JSON list of C-alpha atoms in Angstrom, two decimals:
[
{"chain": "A", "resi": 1, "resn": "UNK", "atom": "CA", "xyz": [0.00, 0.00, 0.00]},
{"chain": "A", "resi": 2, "resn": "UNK", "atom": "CA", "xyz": [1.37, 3.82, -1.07]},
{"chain": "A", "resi": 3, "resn": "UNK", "atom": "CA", "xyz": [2.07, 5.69, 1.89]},
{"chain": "A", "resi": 4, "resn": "UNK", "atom": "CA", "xyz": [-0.69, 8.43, 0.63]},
{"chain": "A", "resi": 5, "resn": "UNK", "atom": "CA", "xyz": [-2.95, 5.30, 0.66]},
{"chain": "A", "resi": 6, "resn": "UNK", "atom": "CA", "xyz": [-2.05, 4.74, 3.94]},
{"chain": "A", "resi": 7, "resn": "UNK", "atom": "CA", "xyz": [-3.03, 7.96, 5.24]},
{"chain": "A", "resi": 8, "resn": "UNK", "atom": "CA", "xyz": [-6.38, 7.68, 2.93]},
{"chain": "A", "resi": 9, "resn": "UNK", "atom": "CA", "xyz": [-7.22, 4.80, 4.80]},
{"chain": "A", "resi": 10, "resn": "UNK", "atom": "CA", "xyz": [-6.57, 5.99, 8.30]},
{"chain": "A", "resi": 11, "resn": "UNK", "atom": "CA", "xyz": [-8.16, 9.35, 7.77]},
{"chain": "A", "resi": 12, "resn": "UNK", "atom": "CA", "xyz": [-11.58, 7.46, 6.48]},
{"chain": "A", "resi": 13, "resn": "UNK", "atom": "CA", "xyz": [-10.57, 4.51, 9.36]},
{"chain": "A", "resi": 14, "resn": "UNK", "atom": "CA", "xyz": [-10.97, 7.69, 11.37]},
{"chain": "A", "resi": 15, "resn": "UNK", "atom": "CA", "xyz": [-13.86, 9.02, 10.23]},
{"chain": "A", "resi": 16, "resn": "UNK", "atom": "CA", "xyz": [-15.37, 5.87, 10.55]},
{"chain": "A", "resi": 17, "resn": "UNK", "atom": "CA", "xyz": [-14.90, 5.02, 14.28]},
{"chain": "A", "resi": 18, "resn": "UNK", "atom": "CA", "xyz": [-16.79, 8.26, 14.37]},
{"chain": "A", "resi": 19, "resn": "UNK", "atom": "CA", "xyz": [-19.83, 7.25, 12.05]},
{"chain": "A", "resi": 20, "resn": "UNK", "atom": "CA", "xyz": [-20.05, 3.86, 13.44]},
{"chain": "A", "resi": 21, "resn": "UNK", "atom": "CA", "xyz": [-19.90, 4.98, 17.53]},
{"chain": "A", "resi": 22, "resn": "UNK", "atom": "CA", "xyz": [-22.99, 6.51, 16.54]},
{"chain": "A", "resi": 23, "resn": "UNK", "atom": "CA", "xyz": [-24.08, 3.26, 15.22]},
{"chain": "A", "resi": 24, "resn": "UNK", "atom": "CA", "xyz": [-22.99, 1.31, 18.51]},
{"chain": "A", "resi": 25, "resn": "UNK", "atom": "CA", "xyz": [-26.61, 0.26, 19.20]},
{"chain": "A", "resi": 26, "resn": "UNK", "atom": "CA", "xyz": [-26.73, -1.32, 15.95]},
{"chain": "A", "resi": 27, "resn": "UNK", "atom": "CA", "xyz": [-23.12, -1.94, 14.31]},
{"chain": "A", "resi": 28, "resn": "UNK", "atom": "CA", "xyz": [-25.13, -3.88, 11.59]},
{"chain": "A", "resi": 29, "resn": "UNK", "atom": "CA", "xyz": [-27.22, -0.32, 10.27]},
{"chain": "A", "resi": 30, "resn": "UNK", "atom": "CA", "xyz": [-23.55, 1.60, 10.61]},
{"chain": "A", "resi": 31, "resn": "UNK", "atom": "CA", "xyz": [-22.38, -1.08, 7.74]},
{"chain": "A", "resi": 32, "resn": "UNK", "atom": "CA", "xyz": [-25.57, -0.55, 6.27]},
{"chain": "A", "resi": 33, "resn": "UNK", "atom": "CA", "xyz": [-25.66, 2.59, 6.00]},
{"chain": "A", "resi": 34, "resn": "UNK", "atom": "CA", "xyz": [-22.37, 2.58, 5.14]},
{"chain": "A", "resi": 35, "resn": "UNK", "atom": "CA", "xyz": [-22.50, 0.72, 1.54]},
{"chain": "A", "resi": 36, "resn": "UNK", "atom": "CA", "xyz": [-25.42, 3.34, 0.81]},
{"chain": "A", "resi": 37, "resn": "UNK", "atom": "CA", "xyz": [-23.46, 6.29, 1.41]},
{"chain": "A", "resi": 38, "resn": "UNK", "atom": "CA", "xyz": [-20.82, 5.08, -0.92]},
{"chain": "A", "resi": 39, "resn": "UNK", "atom": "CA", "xyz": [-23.56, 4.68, -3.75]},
{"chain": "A", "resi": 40, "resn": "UNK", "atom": "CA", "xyz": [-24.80, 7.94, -3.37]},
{"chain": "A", "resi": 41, "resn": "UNK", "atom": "CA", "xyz": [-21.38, 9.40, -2.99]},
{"chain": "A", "resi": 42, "resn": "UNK", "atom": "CA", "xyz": [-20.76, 7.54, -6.32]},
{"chain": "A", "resi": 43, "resn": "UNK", "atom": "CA", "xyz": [-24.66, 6.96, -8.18]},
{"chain": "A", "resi": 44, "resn": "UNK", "atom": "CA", "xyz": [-25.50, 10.54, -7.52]},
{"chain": "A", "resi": 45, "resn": "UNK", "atom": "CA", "xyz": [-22.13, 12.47, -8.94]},
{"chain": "A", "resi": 46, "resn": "UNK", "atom": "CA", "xyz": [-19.93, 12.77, -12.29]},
{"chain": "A", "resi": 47, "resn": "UNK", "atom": "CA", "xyz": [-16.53, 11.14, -10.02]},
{"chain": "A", "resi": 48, "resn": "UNK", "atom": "CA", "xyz": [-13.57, 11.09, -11.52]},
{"chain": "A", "resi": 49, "resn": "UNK", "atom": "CA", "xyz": [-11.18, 8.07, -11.47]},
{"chain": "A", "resi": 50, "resn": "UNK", "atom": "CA", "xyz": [-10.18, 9.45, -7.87]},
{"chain": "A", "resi": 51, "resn": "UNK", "atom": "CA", "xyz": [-13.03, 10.15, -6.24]},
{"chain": "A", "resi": 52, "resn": "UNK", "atom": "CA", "xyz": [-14.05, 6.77, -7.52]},
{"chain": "A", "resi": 53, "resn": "UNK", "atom": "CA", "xyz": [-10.68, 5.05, -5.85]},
{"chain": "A", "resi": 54, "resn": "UNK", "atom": "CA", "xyz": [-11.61, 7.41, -2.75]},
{"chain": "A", "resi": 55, "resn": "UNK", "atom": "CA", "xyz": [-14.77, 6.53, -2.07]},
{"chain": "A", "resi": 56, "resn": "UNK", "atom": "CA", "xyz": [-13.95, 2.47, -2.43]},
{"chain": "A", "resi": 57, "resn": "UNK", "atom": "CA", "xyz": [-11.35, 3.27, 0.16]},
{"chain": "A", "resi": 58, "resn": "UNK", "atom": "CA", "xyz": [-13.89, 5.49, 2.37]},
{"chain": "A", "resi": 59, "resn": "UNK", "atom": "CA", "xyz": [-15.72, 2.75, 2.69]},
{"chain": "A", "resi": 60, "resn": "UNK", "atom": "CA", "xyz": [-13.55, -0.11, 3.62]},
{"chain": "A", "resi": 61, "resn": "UNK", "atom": "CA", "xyz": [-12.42, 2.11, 6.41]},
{"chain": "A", "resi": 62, "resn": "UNK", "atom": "CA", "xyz": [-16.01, 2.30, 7.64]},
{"chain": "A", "resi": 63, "resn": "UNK", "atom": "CA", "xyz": [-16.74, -1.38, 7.26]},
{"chain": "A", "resi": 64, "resn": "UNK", "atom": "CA", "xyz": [-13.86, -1.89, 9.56]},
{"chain": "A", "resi": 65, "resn": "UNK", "atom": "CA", "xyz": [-14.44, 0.19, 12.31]},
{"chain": "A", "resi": 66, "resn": "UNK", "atom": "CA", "xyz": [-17.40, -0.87, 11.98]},
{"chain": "A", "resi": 67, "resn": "UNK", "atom": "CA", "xyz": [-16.87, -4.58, 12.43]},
{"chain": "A", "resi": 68, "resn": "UNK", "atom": "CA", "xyz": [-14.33, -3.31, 15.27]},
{"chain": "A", "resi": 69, "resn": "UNK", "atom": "CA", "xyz": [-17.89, -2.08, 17.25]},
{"chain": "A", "resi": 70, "resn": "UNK", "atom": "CA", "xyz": [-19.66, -5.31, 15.77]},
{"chain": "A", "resi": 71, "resn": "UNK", "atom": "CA", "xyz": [-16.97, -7.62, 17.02]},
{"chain": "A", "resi": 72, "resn": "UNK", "atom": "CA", "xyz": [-17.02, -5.56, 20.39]},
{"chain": "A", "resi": 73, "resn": "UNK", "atom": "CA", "xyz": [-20.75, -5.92, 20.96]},
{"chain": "A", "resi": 74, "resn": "UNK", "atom": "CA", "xyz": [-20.53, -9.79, 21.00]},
{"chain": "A", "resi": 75, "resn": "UNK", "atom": "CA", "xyz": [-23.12, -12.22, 18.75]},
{"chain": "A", "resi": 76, "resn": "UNK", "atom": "CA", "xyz": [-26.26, -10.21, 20.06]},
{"chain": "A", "resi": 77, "resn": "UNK", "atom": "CA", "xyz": [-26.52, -8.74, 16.35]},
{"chain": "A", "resi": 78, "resn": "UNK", "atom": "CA", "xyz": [-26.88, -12.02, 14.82]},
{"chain": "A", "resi": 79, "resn": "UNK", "atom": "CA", "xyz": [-30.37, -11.76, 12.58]},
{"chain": "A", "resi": 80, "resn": "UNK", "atom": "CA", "xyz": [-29.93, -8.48, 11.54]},
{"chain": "A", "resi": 81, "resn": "UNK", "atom": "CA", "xyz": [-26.01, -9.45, 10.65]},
{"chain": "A", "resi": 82, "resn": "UNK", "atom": "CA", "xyz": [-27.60, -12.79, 9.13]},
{"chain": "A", "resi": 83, "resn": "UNK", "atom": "CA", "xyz": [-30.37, -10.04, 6.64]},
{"chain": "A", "resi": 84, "resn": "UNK", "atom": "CA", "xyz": [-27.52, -8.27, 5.73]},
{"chain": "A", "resi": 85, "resn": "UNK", "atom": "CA", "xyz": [-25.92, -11.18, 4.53]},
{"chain": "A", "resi": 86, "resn": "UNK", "atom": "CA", "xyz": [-28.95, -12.13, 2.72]},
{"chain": "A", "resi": 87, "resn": "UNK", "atom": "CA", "xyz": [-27.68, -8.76, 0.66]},
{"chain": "A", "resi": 88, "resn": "UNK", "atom": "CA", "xyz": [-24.28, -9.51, -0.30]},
{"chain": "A", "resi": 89, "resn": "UNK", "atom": "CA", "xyz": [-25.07, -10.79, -3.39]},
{"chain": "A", "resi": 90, "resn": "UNK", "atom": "CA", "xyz": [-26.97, -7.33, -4.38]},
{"chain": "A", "resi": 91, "resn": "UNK", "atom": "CA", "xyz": [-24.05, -5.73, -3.03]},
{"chain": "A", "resi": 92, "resn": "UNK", "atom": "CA", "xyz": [-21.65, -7.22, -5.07]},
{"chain": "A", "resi": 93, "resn": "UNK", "atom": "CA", "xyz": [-23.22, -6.50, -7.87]},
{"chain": "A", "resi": 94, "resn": "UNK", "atom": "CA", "xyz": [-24.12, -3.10, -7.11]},
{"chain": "A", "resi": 95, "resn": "UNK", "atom": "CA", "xyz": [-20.44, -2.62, -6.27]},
{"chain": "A", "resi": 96, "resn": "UNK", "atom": "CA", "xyz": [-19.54, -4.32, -9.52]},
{"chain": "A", "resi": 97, "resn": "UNK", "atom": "CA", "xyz": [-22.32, -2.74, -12.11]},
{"chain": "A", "resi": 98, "resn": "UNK", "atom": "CA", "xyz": [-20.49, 0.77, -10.55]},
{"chain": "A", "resi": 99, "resn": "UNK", "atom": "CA", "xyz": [-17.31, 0.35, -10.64]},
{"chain": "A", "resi": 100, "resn": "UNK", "atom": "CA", "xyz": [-17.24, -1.91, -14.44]},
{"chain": "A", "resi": 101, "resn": "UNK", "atom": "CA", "xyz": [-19.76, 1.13, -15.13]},
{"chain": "A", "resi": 102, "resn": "UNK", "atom": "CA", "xyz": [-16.97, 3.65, -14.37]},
{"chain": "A", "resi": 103, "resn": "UNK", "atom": "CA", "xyz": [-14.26, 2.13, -15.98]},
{"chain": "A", "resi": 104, "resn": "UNK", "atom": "CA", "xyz": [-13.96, 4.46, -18.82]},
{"chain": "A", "resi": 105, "resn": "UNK", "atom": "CA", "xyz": [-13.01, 7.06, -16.65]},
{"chain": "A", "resi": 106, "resn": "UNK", "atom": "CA", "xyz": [-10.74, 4.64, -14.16]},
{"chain": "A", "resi": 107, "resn": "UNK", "atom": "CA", "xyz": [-9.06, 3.97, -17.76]},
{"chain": "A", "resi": 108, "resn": "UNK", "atom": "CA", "xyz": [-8.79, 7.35, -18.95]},
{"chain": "A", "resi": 109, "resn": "UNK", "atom": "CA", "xyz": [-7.53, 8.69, -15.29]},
{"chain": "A", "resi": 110, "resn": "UNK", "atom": "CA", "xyz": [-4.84, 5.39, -14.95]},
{"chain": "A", "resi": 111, "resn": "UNK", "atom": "CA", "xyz": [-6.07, 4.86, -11.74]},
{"chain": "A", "resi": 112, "resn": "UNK", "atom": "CA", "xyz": [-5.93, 0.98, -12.17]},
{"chain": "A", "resi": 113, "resn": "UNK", "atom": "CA", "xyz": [-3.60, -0.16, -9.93]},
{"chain": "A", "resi": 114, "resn": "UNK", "atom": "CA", "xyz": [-5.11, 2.53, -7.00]},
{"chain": "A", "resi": 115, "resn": "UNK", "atom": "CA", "xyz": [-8.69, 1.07, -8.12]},
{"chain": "A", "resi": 116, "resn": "UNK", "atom": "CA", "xyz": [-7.37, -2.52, -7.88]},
{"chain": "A", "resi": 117, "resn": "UNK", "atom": "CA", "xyz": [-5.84, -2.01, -4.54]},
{"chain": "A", "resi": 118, "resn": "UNK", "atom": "CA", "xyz": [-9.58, -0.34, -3.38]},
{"chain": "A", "resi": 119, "resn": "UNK", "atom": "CA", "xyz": [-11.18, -3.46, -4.51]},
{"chain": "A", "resi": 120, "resn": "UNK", "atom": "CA", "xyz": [-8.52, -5.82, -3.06]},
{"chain": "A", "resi": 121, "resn": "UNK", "atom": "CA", "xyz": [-9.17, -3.80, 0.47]},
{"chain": "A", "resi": 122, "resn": "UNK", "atom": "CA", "xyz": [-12.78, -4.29, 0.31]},
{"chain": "A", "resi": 123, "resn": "UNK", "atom": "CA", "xyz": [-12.93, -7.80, -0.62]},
{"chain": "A", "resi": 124, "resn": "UNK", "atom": "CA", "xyz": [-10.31, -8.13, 2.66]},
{"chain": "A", "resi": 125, "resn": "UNK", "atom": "CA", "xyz": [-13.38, -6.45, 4.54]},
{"chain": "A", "resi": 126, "resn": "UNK", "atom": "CA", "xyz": [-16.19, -8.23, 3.38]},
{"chain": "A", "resi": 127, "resn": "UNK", "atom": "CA", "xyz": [-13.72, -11.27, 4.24]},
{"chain": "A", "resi": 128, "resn": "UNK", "atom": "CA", "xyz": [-13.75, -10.05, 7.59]},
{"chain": "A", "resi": 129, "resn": "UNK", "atom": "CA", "xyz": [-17.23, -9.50, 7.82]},
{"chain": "A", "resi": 130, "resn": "UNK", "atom": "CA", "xyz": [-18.10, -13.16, 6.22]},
{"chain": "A", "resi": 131, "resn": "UNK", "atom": "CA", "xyz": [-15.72, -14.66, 8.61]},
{"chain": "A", "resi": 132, "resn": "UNK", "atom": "CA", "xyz": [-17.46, -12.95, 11.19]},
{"chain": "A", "resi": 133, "resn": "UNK", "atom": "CA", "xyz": [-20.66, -13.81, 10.52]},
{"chain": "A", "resi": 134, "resn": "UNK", "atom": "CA", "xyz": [-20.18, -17.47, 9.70]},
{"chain": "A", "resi": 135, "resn": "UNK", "atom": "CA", "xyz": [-18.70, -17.53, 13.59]},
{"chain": "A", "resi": 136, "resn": "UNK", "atom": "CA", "xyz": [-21.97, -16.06, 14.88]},
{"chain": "A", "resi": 137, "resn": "UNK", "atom": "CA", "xyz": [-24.84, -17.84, 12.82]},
{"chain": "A", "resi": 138, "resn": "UNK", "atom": "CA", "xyz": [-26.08, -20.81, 14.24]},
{"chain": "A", "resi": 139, "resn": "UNK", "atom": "CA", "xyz": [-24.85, -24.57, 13.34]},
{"chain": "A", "resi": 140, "resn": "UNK", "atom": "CA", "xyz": [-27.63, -24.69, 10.67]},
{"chain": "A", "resi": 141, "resn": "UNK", "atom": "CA", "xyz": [-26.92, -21.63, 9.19]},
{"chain": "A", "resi": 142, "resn": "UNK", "atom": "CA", "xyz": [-22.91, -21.53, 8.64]},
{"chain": "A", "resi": 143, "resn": "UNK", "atom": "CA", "xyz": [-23.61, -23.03, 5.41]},
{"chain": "A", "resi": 144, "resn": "UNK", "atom": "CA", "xyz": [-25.77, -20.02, 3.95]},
{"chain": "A", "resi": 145, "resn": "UNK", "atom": "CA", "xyz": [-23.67, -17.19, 5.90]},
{"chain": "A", "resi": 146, "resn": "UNK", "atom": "CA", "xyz": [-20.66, -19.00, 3.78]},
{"chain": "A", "resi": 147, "resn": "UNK", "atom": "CA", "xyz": [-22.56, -18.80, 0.50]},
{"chain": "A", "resi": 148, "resn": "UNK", "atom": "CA", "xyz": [-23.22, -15.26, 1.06]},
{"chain": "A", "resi": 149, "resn": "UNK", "atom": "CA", "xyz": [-19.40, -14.67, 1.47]},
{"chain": "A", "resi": 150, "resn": "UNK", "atom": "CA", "xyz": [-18.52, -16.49, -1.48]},
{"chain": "A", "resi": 151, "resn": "UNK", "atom": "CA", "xyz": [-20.63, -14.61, -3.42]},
{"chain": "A", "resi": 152, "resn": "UNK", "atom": "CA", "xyz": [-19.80, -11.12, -2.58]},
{"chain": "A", "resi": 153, "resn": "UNK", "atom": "CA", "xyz": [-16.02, -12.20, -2.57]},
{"chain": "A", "resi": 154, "resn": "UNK", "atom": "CA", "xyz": [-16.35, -14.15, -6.29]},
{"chain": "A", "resi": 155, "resn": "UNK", "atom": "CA", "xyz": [-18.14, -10.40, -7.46]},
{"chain": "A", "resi": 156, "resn": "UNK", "atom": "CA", "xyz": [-15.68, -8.48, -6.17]},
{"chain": "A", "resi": 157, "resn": "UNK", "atom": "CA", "xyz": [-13.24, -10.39, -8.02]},
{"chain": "A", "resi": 158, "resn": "UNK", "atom": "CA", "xyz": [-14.66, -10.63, -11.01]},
{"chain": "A", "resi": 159, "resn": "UNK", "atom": "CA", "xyz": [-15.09, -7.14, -11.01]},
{"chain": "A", "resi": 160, "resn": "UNK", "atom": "CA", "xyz": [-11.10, -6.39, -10.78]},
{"chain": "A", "resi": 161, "resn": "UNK", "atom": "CA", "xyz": [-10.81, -8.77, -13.22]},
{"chain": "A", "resi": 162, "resn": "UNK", "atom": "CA", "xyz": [-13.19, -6.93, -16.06]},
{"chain": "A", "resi": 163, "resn": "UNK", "atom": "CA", "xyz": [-11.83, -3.24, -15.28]},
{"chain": "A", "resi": 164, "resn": "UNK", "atom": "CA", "xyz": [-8.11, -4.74, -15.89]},
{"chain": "A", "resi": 165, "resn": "UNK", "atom": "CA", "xyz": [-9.10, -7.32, -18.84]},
{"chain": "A", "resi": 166, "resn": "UNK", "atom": "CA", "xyz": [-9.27, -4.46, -21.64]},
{"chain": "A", "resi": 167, "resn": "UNK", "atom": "CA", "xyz": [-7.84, -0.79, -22.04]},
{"chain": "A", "resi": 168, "resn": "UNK", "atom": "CA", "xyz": [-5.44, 1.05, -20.23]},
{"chain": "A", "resi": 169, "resn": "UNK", "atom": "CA", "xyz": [-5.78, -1.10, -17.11]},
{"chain": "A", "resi": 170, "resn": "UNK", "atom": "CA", "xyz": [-4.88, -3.91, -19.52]},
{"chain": "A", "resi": 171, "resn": "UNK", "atom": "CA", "xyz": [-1.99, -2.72, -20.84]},
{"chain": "A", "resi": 172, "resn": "UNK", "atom": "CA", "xyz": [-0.37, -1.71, -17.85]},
{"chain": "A", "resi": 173, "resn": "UNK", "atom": "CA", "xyz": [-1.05, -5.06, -15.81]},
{"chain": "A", "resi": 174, "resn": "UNK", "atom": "CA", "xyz": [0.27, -6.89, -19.47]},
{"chain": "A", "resi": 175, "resn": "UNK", "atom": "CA", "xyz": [-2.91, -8.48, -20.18]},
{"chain": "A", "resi": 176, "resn": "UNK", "atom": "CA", "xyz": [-3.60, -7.52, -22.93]},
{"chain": "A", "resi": 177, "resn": "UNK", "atom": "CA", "xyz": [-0.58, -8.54, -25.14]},
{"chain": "A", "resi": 178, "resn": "UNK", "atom": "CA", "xyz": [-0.29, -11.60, -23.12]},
{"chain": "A", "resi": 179, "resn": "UNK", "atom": "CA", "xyz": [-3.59, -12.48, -24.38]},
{"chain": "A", "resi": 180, "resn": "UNK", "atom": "CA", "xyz": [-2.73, -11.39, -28.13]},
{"chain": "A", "resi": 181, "resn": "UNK", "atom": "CA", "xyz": [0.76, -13.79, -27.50]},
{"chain": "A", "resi": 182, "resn": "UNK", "atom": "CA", "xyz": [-1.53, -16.47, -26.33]},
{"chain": "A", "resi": 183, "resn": "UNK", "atom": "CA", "xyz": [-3.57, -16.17, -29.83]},
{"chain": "A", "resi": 184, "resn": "UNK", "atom": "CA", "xyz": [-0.58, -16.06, -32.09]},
{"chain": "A", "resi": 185, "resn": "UNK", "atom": "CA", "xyz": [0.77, -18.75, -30.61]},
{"chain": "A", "resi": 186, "resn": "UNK", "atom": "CA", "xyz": [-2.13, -20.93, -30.89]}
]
């Protein structure tokens, strides 16, 4: 991680401990809430490539402080954590459809690698937050909690993967002429 990443992260880290105290009662809403300010911040503006890495990063720091209040308050938010769950998969996608959506301007701004590390951090939070939630739902419901994990994870990924299959983002991971090598050499 860049050391201005770094700092990124803290600051919204930061902010976040802030946003989700306020949340205390309910941890679960915080993270909510949290994944709906990020669309707005994103749905409801022209970003560029930045604001776009930004706000990725803005939000991983508030799903961690705000599993840092969730893991504090013990297992007592286990439905709601179990409803949001349910979600993941409509997160995923809603994180992908924005982000693929936006990749024009993450390709015209080079922001690749900044947007790949954003994506990388919050599939390391949603990680968390699986993890966490497989621990808490009951013996006949690991299974599910798992499945909504996977999903949200196997999005996430496939969304770094389409932003850095074509373009700019291409090029500069090597993609793209390895996959041109690949054909010639078939």
């Amino acid at each position: 991680m860049k050391l201005s990443n770094a700092f990124l992260f803290a600051g919204a880290a930061s902010a976040a401990n802030v946003y989700c105290s306020n949340q205390a009662d309910n941890p679960v809403e915080g993270i909510d809430h949290s994944i709906q300010d990020f669309a707005i911040s994103i749905v409801d503006n022209t970003p560029s490539a930045g604001d776009i890495v930004n706000a990725s990063k803005e939000l991983a720091g508030k799903l961690d402080a705000c599993m840092t209040v969730l893991t504090k308050s013990g297992s007592k938010h286990g439905v709601k954590l179990r409803l949001l769950g349910e979600q993941f998969g409509r997160i995923g996608s809603f994180i992908h459809d924005i982000l693929v959506g936006k990749n024009s301007t993450i390709q015209w701004d080079e922001t690749c690698a900044d947007m790949g590390s954003a994506v990388d951090t919050l599939q390391a939070q949603f990680l968390e937050l699986g993890n966490y939630m497989i621990s808490t739902a009951p013996r006949g419901q690991k299974k599910a909690a798992a499945s909504f994990t996977e999903r949200i994870l196997n999005t996430l990924e496939e969304t770094k993967l389409e932003i850095f299959a074509r373009g700019s983002c291409g090029q500069q991971q090597g993609w793209i002429g390895a996959e041109r090598r690949e054909k010639r050499e078939s």
